[in-house]
mmCIF file of C-alpha atoms in Angstrom:
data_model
loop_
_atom_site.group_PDB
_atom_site.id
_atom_site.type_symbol
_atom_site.label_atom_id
_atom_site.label_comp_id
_atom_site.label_asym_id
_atom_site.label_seq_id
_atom_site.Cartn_x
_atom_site.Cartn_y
_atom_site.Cartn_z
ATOM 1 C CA UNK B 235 29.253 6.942 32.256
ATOM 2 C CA UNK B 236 29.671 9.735 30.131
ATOM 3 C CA UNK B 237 30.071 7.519 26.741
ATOM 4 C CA UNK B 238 26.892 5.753 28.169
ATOM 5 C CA UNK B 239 25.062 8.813 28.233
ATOM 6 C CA UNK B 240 26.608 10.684 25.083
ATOM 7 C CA UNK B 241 25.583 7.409 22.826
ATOM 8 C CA UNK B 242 21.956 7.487 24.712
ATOM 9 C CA UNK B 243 22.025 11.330 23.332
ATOM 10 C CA UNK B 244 22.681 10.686 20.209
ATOM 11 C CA UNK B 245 20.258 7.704 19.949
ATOM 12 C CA UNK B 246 17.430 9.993 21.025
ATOM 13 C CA UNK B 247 18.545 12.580 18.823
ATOM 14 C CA UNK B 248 18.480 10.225 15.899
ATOM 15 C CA UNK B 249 15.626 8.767 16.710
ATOM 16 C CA UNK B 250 13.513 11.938 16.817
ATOM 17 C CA UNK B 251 15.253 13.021 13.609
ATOM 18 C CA UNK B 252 13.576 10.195 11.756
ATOM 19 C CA UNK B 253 10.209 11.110 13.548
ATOM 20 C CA UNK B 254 10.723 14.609 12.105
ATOM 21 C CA UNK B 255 11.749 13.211 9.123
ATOM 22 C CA UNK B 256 8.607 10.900 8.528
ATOM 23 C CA UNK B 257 6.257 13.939 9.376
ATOM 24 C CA UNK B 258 8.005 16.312 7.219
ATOM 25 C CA UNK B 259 7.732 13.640 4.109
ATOM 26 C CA UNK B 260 4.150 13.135 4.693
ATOM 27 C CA UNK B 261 3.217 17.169 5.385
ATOM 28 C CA UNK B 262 4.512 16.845 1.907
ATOM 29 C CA UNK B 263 3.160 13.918 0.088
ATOM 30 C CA UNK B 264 -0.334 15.608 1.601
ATOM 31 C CA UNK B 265 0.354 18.984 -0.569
ATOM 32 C CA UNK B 266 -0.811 18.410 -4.480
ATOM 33 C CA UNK B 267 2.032 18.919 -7.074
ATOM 34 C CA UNK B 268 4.792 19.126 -4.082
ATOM 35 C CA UNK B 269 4.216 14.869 -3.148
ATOM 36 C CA UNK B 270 6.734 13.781 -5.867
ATOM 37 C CA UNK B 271 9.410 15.847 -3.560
ATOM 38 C CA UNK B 272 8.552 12.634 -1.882
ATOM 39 C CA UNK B 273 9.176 10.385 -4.166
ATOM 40 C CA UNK B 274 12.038 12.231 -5.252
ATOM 41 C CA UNK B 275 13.215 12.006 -1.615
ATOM 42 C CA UNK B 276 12.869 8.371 -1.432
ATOM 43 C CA UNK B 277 14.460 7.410 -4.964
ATOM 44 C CA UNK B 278 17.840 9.897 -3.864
ATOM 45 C CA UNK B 279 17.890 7.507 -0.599
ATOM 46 C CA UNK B 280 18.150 4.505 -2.965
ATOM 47 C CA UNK B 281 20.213 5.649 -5.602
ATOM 48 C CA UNK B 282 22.166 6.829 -2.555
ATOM 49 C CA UNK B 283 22.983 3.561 -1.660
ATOM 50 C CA UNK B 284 23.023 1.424 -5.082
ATOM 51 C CA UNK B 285 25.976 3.997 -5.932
ATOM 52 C CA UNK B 286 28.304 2.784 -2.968
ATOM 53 C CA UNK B 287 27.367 5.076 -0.588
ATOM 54 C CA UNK B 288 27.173 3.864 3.318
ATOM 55 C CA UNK B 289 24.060 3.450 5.208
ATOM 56 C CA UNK B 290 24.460 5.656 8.054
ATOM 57 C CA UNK B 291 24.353 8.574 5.302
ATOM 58 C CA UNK B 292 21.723 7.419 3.382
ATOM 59 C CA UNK B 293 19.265 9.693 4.306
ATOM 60 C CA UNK B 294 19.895 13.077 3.131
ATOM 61 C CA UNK B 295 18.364 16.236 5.157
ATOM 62 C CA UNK B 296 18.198 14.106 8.475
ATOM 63 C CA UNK B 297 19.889 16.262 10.968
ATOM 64 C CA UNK B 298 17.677 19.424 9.215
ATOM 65 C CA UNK B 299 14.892 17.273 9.336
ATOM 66 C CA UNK B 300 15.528 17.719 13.061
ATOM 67 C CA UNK B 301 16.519 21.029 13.772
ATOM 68 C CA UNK B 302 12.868 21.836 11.759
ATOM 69 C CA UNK B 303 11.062 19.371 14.259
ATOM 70 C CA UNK B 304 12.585 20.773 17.006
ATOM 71 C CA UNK B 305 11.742 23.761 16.313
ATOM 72 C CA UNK B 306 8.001 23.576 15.516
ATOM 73 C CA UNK B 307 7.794 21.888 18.702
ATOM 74 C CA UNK B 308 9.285 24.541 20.406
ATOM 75 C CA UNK B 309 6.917 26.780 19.155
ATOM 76 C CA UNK B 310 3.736 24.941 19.951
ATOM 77 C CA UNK B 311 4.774 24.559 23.560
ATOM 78 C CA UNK B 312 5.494 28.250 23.801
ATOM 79 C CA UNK B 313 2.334 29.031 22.246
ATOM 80 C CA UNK B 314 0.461 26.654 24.693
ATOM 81 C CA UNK B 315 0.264 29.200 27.361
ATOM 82 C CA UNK B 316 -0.574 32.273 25.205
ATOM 83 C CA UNK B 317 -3.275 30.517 23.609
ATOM 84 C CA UNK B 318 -4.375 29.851 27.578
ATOM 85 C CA UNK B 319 -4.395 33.317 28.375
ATOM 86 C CA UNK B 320 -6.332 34.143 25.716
ATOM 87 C CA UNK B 321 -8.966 31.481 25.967
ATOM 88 C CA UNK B 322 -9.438 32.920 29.772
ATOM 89 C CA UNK B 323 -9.994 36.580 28.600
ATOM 90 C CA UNK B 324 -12.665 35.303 26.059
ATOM 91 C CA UNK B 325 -14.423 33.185 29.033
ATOM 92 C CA UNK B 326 -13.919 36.519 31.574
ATOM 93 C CA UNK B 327 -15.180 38.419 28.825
ATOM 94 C CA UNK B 328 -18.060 36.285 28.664
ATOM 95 C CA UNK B 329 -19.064 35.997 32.212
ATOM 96 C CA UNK B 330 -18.482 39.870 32.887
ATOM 97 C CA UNK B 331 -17.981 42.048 29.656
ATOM 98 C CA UNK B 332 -15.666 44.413 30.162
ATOM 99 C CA UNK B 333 -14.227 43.488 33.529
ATOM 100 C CA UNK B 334 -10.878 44.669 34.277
ATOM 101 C CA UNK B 335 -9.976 40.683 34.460
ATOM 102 C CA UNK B 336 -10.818 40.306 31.231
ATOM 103 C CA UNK B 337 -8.313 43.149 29.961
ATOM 104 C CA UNK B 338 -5.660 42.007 32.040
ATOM 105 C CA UNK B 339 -5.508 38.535 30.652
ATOM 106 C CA UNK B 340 -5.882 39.782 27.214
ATOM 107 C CA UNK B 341 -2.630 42.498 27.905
ATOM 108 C CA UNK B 342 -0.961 39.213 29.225
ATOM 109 C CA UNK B 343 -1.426 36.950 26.413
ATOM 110 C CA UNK B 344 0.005 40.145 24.052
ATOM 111 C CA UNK B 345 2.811 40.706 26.668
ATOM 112 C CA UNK B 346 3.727 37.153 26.758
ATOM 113 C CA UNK B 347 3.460 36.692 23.160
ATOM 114 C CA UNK B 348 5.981 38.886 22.632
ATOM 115 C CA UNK B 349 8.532 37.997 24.994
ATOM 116 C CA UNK B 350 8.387 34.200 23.487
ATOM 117 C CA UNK B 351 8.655 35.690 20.020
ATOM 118 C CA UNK B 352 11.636 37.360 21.029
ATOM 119 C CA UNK B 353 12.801 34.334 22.966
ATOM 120 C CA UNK B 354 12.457 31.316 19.961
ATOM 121 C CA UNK B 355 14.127 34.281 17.528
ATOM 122 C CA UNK B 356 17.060 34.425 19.602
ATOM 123 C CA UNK B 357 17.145 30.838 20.463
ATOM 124 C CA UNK B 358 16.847 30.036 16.220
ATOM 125 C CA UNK B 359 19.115 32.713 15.629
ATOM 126 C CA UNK B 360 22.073 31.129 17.624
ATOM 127 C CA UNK B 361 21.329 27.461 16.240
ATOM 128 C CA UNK B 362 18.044 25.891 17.158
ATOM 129 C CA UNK B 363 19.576 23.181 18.958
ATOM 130 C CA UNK B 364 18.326 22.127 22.759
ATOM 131 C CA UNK B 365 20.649 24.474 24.384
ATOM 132 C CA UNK B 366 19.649 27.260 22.765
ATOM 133 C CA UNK B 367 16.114 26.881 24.331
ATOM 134 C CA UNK B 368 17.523 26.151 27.631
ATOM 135 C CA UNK B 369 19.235 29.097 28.114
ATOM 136 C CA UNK B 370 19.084 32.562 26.429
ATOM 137 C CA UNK B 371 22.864 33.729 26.904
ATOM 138 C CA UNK B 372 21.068 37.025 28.613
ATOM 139 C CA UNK B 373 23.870 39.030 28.193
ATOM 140 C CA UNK B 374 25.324 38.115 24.449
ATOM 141 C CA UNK B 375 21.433 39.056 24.249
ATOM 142 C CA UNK B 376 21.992 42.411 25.155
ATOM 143 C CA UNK B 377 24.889 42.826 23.706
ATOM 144 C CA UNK B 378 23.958 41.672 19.636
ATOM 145 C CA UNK B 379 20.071 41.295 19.910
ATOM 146 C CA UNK B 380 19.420 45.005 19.229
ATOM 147 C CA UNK B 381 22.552 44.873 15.913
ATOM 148 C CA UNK B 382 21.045 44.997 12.311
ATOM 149 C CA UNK B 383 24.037 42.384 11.135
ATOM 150 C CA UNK B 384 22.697 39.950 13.800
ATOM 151 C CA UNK B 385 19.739 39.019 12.002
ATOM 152 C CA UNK B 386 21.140 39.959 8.662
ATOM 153 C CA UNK B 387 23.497 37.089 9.722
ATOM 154 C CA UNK B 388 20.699 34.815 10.650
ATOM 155 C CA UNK B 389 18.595 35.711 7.783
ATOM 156 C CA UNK B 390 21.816 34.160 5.873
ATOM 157 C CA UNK B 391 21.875 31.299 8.046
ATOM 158 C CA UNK B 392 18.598 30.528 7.217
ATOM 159 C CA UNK B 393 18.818 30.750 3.351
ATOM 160 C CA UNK B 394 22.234 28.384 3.717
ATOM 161 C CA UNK B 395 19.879 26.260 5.424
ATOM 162 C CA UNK B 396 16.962 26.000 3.424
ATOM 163 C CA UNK B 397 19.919 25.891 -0.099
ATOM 164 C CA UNK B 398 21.128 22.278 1.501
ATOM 165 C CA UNK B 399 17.718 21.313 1.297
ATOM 166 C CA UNK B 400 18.497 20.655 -2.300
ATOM 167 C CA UNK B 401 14.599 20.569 -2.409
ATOM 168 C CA UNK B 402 14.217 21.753 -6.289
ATOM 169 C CA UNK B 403 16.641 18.685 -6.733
ATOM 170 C CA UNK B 404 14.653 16.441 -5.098
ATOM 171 C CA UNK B 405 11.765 17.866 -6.672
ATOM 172 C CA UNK B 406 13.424 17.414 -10.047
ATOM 173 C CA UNK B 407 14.267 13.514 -9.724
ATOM 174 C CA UNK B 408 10.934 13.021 -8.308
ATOM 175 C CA UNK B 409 9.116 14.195 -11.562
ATOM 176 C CA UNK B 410 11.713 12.731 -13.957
ATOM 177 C CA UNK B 411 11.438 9.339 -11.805
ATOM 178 C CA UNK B 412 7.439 9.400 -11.783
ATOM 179 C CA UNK B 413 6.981 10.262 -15.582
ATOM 180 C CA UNK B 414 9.974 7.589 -16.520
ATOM 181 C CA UNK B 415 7.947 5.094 -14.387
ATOM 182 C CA UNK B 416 4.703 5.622 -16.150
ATOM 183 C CA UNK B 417 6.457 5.118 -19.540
ATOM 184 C CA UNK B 418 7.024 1.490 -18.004
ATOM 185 C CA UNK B 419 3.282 0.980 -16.733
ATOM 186 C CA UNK B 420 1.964 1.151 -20.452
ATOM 187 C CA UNK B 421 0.407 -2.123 -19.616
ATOM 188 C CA UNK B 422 -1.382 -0.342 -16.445
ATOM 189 C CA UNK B 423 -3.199 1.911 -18.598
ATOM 190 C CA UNK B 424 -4.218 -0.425 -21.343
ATOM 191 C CA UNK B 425 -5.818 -2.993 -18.095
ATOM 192 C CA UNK B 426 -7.448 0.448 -16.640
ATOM 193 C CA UNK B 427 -9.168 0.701 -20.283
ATOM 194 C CA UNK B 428 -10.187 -2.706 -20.809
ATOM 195 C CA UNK B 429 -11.286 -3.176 -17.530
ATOM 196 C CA UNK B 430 -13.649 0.183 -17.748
ATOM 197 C CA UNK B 431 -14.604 -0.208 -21.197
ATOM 198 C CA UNK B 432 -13.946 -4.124 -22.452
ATOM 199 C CA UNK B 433 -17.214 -5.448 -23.256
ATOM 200 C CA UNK B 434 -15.890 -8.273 -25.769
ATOM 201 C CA UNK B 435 -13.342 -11.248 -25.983
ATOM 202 C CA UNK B 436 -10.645 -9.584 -27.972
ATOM 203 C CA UNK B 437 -10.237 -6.487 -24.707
ATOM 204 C CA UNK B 438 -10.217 -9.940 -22.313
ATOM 205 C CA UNK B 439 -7.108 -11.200 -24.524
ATOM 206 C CA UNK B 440 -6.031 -7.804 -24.602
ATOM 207 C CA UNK B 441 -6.509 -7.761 -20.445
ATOM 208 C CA UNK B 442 -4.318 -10.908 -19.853
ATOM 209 C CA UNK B 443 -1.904 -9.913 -22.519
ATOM 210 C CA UNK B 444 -1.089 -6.746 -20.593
ATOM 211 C CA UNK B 445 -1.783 -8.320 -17.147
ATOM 212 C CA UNK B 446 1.507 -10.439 -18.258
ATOM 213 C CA UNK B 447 3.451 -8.001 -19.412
ATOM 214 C CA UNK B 448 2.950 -5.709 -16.802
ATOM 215 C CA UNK B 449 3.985 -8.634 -14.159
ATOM 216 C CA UNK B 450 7.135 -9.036 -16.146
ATOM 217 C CA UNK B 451 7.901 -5.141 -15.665
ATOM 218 C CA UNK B 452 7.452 -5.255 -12.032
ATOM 219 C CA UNK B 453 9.978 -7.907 -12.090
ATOM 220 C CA UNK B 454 12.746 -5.135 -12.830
ATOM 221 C CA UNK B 455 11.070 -1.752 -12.378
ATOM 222 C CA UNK B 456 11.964 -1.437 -8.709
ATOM 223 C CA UNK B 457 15.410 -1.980 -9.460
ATOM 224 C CA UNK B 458 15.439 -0.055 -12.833
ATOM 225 C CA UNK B 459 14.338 3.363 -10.613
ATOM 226 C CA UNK B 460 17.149 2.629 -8.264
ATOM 227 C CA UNK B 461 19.359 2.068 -11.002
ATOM 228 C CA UNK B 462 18.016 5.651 -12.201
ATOM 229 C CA UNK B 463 18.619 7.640 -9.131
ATOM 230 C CA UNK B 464 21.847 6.191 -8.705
ATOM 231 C CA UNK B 465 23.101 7.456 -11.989
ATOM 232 C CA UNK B 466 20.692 10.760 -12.004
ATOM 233 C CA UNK B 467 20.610 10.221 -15.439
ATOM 234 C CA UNK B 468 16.745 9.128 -17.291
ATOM 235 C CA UNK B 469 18.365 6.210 -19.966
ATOM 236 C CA UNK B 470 19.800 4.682 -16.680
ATOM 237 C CA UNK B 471 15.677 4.070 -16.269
ATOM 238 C CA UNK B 472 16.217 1.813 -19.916
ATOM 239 C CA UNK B 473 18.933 0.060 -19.030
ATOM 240 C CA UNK B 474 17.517 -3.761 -18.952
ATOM 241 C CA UNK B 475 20.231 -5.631 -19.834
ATOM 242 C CA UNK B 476 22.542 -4.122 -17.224
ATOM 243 C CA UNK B 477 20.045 -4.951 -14.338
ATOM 244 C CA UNK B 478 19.168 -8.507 -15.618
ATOM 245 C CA UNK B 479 23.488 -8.952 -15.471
ATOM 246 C CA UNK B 480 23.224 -7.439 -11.743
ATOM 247 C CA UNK B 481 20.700 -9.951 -10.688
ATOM 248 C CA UNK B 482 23.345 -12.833 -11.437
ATOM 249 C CA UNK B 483 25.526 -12.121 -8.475
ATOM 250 C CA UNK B 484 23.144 -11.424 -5.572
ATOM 251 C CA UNK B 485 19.651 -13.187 -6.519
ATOM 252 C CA UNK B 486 18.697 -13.832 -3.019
ATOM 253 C CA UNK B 487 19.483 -10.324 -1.894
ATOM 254 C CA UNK B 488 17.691 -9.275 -5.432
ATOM 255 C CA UNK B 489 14.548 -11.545 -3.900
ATOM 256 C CA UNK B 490 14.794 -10.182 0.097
ATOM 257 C CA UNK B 491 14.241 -6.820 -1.521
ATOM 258 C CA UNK B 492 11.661 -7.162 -3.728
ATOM 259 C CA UNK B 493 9.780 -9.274 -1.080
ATOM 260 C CA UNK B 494 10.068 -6.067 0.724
ATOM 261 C CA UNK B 495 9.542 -3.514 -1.694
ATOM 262 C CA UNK B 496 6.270 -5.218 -3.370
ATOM 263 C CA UNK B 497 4.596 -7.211 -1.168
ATOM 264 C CA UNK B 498 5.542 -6.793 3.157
ATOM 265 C CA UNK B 499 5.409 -2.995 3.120
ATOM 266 C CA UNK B 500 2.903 -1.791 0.348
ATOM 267 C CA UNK B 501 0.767 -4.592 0.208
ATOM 268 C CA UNK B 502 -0.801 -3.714 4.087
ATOM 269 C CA UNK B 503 -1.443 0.022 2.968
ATOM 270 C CA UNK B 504 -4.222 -1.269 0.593
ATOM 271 C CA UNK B 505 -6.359 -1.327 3.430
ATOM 272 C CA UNK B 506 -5.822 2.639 4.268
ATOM 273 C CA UNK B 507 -7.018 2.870 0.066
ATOM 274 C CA UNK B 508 -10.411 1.444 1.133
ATOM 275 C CA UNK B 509 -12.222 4.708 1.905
ATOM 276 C CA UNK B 510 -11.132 8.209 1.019
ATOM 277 C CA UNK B 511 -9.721 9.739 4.310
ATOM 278 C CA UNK B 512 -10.871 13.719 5.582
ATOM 279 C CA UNK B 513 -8.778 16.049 3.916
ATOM 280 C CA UNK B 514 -8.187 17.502 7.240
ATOM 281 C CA UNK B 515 -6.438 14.390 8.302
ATOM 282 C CA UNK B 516 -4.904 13.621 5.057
ATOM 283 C CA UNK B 517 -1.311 14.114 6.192
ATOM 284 C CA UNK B 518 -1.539 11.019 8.673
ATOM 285 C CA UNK B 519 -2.006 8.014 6.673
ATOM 286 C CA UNK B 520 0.537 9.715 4.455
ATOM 287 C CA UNK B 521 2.562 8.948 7.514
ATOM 288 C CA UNK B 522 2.388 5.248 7.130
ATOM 289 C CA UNK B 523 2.608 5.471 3.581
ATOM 290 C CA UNK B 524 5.971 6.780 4.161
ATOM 291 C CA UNK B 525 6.870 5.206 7.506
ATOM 292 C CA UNK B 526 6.128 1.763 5.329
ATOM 293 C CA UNK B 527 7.888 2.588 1.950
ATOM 294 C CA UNK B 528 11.255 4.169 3.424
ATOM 295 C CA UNK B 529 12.715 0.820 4.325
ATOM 296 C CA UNK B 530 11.734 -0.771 1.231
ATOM 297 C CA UNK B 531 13.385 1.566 -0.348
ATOM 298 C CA UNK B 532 15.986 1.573 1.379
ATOM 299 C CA UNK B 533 16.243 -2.405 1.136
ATOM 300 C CA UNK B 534 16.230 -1.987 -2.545
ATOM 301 C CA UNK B 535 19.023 0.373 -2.829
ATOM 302 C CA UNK B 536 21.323 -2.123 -0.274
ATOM 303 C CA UNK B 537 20.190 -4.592 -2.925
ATOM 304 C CA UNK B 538 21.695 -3.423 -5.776
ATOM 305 C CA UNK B 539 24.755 -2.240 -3.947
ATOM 306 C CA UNK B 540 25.731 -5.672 -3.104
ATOM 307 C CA UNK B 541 24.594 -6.934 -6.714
ATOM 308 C CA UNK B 542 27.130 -4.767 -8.056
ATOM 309 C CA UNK B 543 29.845 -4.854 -5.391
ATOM 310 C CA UNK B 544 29.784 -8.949 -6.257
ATOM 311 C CA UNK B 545 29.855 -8.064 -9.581
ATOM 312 C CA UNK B 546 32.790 -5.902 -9.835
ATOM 313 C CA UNK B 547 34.675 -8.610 -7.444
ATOM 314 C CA UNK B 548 33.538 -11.474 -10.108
ATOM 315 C CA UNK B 549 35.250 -9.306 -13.167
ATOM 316 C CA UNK B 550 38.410 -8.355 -11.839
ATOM 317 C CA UNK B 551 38.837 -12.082 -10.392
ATOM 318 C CA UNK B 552 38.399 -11.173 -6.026
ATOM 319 C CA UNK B 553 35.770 -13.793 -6.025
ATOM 320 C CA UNK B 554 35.261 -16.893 -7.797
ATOM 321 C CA UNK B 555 32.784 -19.444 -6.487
ATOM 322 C CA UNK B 556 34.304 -22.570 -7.090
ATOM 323 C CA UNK B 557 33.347 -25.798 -8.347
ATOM 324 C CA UNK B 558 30.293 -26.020 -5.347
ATOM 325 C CA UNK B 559 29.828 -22.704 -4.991
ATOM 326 C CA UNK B 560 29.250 -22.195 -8.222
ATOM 327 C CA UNK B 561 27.312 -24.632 -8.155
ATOM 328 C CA UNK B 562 24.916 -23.306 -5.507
ATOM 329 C CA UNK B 563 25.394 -19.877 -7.039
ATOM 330 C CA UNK B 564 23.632 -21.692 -10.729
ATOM 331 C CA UNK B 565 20.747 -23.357 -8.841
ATOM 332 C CA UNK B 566 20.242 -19.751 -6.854
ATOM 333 C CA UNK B 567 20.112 -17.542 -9.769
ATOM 334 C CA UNK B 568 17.368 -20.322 -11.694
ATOM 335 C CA UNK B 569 15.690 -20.881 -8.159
ATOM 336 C CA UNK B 570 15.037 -17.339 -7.311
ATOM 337 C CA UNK B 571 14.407 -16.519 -10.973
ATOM 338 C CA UNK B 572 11.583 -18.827 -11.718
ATOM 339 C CA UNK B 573 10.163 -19.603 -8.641
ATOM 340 C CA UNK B 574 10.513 -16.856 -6.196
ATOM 341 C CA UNK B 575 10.383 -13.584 -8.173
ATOM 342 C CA UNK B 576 7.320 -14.981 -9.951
ATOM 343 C CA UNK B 577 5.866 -16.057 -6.754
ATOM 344 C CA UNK B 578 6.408 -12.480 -5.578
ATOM 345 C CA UNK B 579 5.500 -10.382 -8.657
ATOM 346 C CA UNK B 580 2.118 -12.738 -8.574
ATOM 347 C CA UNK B 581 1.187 -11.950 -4.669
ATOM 348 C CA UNK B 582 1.719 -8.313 -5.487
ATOM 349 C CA UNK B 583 -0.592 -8.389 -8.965
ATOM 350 C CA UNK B 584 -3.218 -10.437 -7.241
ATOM 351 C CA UNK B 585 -3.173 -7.823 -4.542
ATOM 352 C CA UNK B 586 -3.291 -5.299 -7.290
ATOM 353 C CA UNK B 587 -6.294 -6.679 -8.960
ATOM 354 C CA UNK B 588 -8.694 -7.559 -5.921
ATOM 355 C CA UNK B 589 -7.737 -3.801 -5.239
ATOM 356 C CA UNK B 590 -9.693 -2.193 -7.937
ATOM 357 C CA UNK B 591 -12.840 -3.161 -6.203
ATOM 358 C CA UNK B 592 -11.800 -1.963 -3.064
ATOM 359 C CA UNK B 593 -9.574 0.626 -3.718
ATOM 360 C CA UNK B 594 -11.548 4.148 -3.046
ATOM 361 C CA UNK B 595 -9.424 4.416 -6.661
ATOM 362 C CA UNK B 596 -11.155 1.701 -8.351
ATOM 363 C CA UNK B 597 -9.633 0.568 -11.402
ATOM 364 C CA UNK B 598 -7.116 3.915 -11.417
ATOM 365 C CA UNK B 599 -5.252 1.597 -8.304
ATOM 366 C CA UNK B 600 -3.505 -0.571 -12.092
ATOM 367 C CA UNK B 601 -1.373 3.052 -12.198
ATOM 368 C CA UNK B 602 -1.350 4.922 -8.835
ATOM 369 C CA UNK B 603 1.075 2.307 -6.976
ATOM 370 C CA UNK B 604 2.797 3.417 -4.071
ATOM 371 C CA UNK B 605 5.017 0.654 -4.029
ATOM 372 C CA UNK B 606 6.149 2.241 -7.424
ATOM 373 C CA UNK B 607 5.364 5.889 -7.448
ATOM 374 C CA UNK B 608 4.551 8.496 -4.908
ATOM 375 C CA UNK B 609 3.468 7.006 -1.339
ATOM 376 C CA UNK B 610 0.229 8.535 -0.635
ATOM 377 C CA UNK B 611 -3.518 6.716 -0.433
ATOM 378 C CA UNK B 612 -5.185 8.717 -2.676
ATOM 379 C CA UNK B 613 -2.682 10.829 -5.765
ATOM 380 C CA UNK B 614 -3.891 14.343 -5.687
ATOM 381 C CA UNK B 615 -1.419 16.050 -8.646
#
């Protein structure tokens, strides 16, 4: 009974990390300049994976991602009641201006203001965690609350904290990632220019011409990020030839990814792109734009990781296929390569181009792609 229970902890816990988590990301992605943190975040959970690295630690900042929910939940159930004191005093205050109801209510609300200041700040000071709310430890309280090298000690806590953020990191590989990814989306921008300003035959050649190159980019852009943020490292973002050799030894796990990544998760966010949302609710479709695009990053990254794990096995001579299974292994590679990916890549570009006209972006949708860059409905940076 008590494993029972100490695995249904931890599954609640983890759970409501990844809650926190997904509302943190898109608090984020709704703030101008700060969304490629974002899409920082996302490419480090990738890369995270494509270098090796297990599953269960693939998402970096979880466990703070908690302790930060936790806390602001905390604090807007302790500030329930306050906030229902003081909406009393201003109805008393109404009803009978300066009654003695009125000013008792208001000293209330101040007095119990304070004590759940003082309460959270001693509960965050000792950890944050659930049994630090619970109970107050009344008499370590009395016997550090009132020390200066308490809260020194917690203001150092705090800056530890907010240091394994690593958030200028994230912030860094998010910018290097989106401005790398752009470089690749040429043919985005010369289809947004055509399609605004073409008025002749030659910008209609010029359309399809780019409309084909662009598919074949999407083809290996996905995989070229992760191959990026893996390595941390911008010619990793060049490196063709090494993903095209990766694709060899894992094509249907190459395929179940990019069926993910391009077409089951971004491809139902279109309709959230239809009309612009209220800037005061702004942060919740970012929600689903992150809630979506997570796992297909996160399918990506597995992806690779088991291209290159086969790959390795193939070279130093682990693995060999055999006479059927290489066989099966020839007719996958040609199978997924000229019939599925293509079949993919098209679903997505169709998607892509019906979008224009009913993207809230219009023909700006060719380059703002959240299946590709930062996932958020409408790109404010």
């Amino acid at each position: 009974m008590r494993r029972f229970f100490a695995i249904i902890r931890k599954a609640s816990w983890t759970l409501f990390c990844l809650a926190s988590l997904a509302l943190i990301l898109a608090f984020v992605t709704a703030l101008p300049l700060f969304q490629v943190i974002t899409l920082g975040y996302l490419l480090a959970v990738a890369g995270h994976l494509a270098s090796g690295g297990k599953l269960k630690d693939a998402l970096p900042n979880l466990e703070a991602a908690g302790v930060i929910g936790f806390g602001f939940l905390t604090l807007a159930l302790a500030s329930a009641p306050t906030r229902l004191l003081a909406h009393w005093e201003s109805v008393a205050a109404v009803i009978d201006p300066g009654s003695p109801d009125a000013m008792r209510l208001r000293y209330g609300a101040i007095a119990l203001s304070a004590f759940l200041t003082v309460y959270l700040g001693w509960a965050w000071a000792r950890g944050g965690r659930l049994k630090h709310y619970l109970w107050p430890q009344p008499k370590r309280f009395f016997r550090e609350a009132w020390r200066p090298s308490t809260w020194s000690r917690f203001a150092d806590q705090v800056w530890d904290f907010v240091k394994q953020l690593r958030i200028p990191s994230l912030f860094w590989m998010g910018l290097r990632g989106a401005l790398l990814t752009l470089v690749w989306l040429i043919p985005a921008f010369v289809i947004m220019g055509v399609t605004r300003d073409g008025d002749n035959a030659a910008d209609g050649v010029i359309g399809v011409l780019a409309l084909l190159l662009l598919s074949f980019v999407l083809l290996y852009l996905p995989m070229l990020q992760t191959n990026f943020a893996a390595q941390n490292n911008w010619r990793a973002m060049f490196q063709w030839r090494q993903i095209r050799k990766d694709f060899r030894y894992a094509p249907w796990s190459w395929a179940a990814a990019m069926l993910i990544g391009l077409v089951l998760m971004p491809i139902p966010l279109y309709l959230l792109k239809i009309e612009a949302t209220p800037q005061e609710i702004t942060w919740l479709p970012c929600l689903l734009f992150v809630a979506f695009m997570l796992p297909a990053r996160i399918a990506e990254g597995l992806a690779l990781r088991r291209c290159r794990r086969q790959r390795e096995l193939a070279e130093t001579g682990e693995w060999s296929p055999g006479v059927w299974g290489g066989r099966w292994w020839f007719f996958s590679r040609w199978t997924v390569r000229l019939v599925v990916m293509p079949a993919i890549v098209a679903a997505y570009v169709l998607v892509l181009s019906v979008s224009q006209y009913t993207s809230w972006d219009g023909v700006e949708t060719w380059v703002r792609q959240h299946a590709l860059l930062v996932p958020v409905p409408f790109v404010s940076v």
